[in-house]
Every structure is written in structure tokens, then in C-alpha cells.
């Protein structure tokens, strides 16, 4: 005999018993907007509690400190050379640990070293910031983590980076230690840029816990941009809805070396703006059948849209990107489907596929639960081999993207 369903308990599905002796189940409460609003309050409260525990002290993230060995590796020298250079007193000397045996460097100090020792990879005088959009029309592909790691990694290597969160979910904002619903106001997002009340993105830029990395945040109300942009296109003669973000970035392209844009997992008006503001694209694709199929749709829709916008824009050259990188992300060697889908991805994307894979490890999984990335880890409590596998993969990824950026700057110099 079927049991009665308690009133107001979730979205339960029951099959009425054909027996006429069974009493009718009590009518379930409707899930109306006030109930959903109450659920939102509960969810927001839980996130804030979790952040309060995991981001202590004061619920704010702090950047790690770095050893002499880490500094030396980023600068491409050995520890003995670092010790020698410190004696010249022209670069930050860090601080000796209480025991006096080791020397640690703050992030800002490390960046002073990397900018000096990696001067040939810094943005040449007179060149503009290189803009990279990280995109995929499917969620759960490590898109936001990829954007955050790329921003952190490039700043570690000496570049000044601006990260822009254009996803109303605000995941990139959360990775910076901010709660989108509670701490982000409209003037910290691209919303005023999209509705036309601002034309220069500088109003929205904020510094972060990570030296050399600034942020334009996002929050759920940013979804209003999906209505504001087409409305402007209809109301303003000569408007170019796809070029709003690109135009808003123009004033800061001399202030930063690289601009990283995290996009929504859909082909939205905001996503289009992010792609058309970018010089390069990074598309994370996990080796699974559904993710591979989704990535195929990404290119098809992007090509159709691009042809249409090129025709509307009147630009004979049309939109073009300096590079396009497909990154295998969340790779699980134990998944039996991985080898086959990896082959599909490599056969399809060929030279666009980066020669590095980001593993699905406990390091990235655990740190994601702490609103952090592998670069936020000060001391990993698990197996050193596991952490090294993850950090080496991300380091290789950042190095490859940096090579593409540096090459693009050089190519533009030759053309000019």
C-alpha cells in the first residue's frame, strides 16, 4: 500500500494506488516564489558560514609566501644565485624564518624578482594588454578554475593582470574570496557598462588579495545585462551590442599586461562581448563524450555568429584571434572513456590542442571546496606526488599561454 506523502516535502513523485480504500494524500504545498526566496536565504547563509570557516581569519583570503627555491624556479636561476643577488640589495631580500635557516618572500617581493629576471617576457613598451577569454557553452568543465589559475600564474611570472567575471553566478568572484550576493554592488560589475550608464570600465576595477591581480566582479543581478544590451541595440542608432566591453576596456589596455575574462556557460550577449573583446581564446574540454559534443556546438555557433557580426560591423578584415587553445581539463586516467575521447579531441582540434592535460586530482577537488586553487596552497596535507602532478600541469599550461602572448606581442611589433 502506498504511503501518504507528507505535505510540503520537496518535489516528490508518487503513483496513486488503484485501491479505492486508500485515503487521498494531503495536497502538497506549491513551490512559489516566496518559498524559493526562503531557500535562497538558507543557501546564502550556508555559503557564508562555510566561507567563514574556510577563509579565516576575518573570512578573507591571503596569498601564500614563497621559498627561495620557488622564487629561483620562477626566475630560471638556482638558489645560490638568489643568495648572491640578495647581497647586491637591489631586489627584495625576503625574511628569514625564526629558526634562521630559510628565507621566505611575500608575493609582491617575488613579483619584483620575476619582473626583473623575466624582462624579455614582459609587455613591450607601446604594446597593449593582451585579452584572453576563457569559454565553453557547458558548465562543469573547470572554466572558472582555468581562468583563475591563468590569472594567478601570469601574475606570479611578473605580469600585471586584470580578471573580469562576466558570469552572473560569480564563481570567479567567489574564488577571490568575495560573496557575490552579499558583497558585490552594481558599480563593481560590468552592468553599468552594458546599460550605457558608464563607458569606461575603470569604475569597476578593485584590487584583490593577490598582488598584481585586479578584479571586475560579478553577481546574479548581472543577468540584467542580457536585456540591457539588446535594448541599446534597438534604441541607439549605430549601436554595436557586441563591442561594448571591448570599447570599455580601451582605457586600461595600457595599465595591464594581460586581461582574463571568465564567461558564462552559454552563448549570451555578455559572452559575445567577452569573445569580441579578446585577442585569444582558451576552451577547457574534459575528455567525456558530452563535453566533446558541447565543444563542437561552441565552434559552430561561434562561426555562424561571427560571420553575421562581421557583416553588420562593416569591418572588411572581420574578427580574428591571435590564438585559440583547447585545454584538456579534469582528466581522469581511471575513466575507461578517457583514452577514446582524448583521441577524438586531438584528432578534431589538432594543433589547437595544448600539449598538457590538467588532471582531476584530490588537490584541485579539495581546494575547490575552499574557494581556492592550486596556487593558493601554502602547504598541501596530502601526498606530495599528487600535489606536484597538479601544480606541474598548471605551471605548464600557464607557460604555454604566456608563450602565445609573448609571440603575439612580437608578431605585432614586426607588422608595425
Phi, psi and omega in degrees: 000133181290139179275148176296146178269123179302141181295138173075018181258092169056196179263070182271144180245126179229152179255118182300141178287139179292347182289130180283352182276348184276129180292145179297141179291146176301144180295132181283147178291140178287144178272084182269180185297321176300322178294319178294321178298320178295321178296321179297320178297315179299315181296316179297321179296319180295317179300319181293322177297316180298315180297322179299327180278321188270340183250021177298151002276157175057026175053035179230139178285151174229146179286150178288169170257162190235144180278169176299322180296318179294318178298315181299319181297318179292329180274349180075030178230178178260170184297326179297322179293321178300315180299320179294316184294328178299327181293340180280345174059031177252359176225157181305137184264358181069199181222137177285142176294161181307325179286342177083003184268339183230159180238130179246151182235136172290161181302318180297324178290317178300319181294329176297321177292313184293325177295328179284312185279346180242034185301329181290345180256000179281162181298124181294152178301136179088351179269155180268160175301143177268129184253129182238126174260130175256116188217157171188142182279002181241139177279168177076020182254009182073030181296310182292319177299319178299316180296317182293314180297321179296317179296314179295314183297319179292324177291322175302327182274008172108350183280149173266124192239140170246123176258133181238120178265114180250008180266120180304338177294336175069031182294320178295323176298317179298321178296340175273005176088018181244142177268114183305316184290328188258331190242356184253124176257167185301324183283006173256004184237180178274004182305311179297330177294318183289325182273357175092358180284345173226151179236356183229125189288354184300332180300333188263353187281131178231148174286163182230181178292346186255114182302135179084004181231113176257164187224139161252116191275179176217159178206165183306327181294349178296344178301338179300337179298333180292343175260325183293318184295310177294330178297318178296322180299323181280328188264334185253116178300133178077008180294147177235091188299333183278352187248009185294311180293319179302314179293323181292338181275346189304321185288344183252003182288348173266351184263338182238160176267318181223140175243125181249126180245121173267128188253159174293155180278054180195162176272082183255175177298323179290318177301317179301317178299318180296316182293321182281348173273347189269149171267336181218158181234137171242125182239105176286134179223110174292148181281068174230155184300315181295319180293322178296315179297321179296320180295328178296321177295324180305310184291321181297312180293322180296319180295315180296316181295317181300318179297321180293315182289325176300321179293321180288325186287338180075011179271113184299326182288326181078167180288134178215151180247146179287328174206160178221117183241128172259125184247122173288117184241161177050046183279121180249102182299337182279348179284121183297340180279343187303309183302317183293313182291326175302317179296320178300314182297314181292322179291324182284312189264345172047241185293345178282345182279124178292142180279048177209148178236138177268115184285152171272103186234168177292338179296305182291325179294312181295317182291329177298325179291343180253020181055045185216172177237179180297333180283347177275349186289122174273316177211117182276130185277345182271204182291132181300324181297321180295314179296319182296322180298318179289312183294322178297320180294315179293322177300316180296320178299311181297319179299319181294318178294319178300320178302318179295320179295312180298319179296323179294316175302317181294319180297319179294326179294321181291322180296318180291000000 
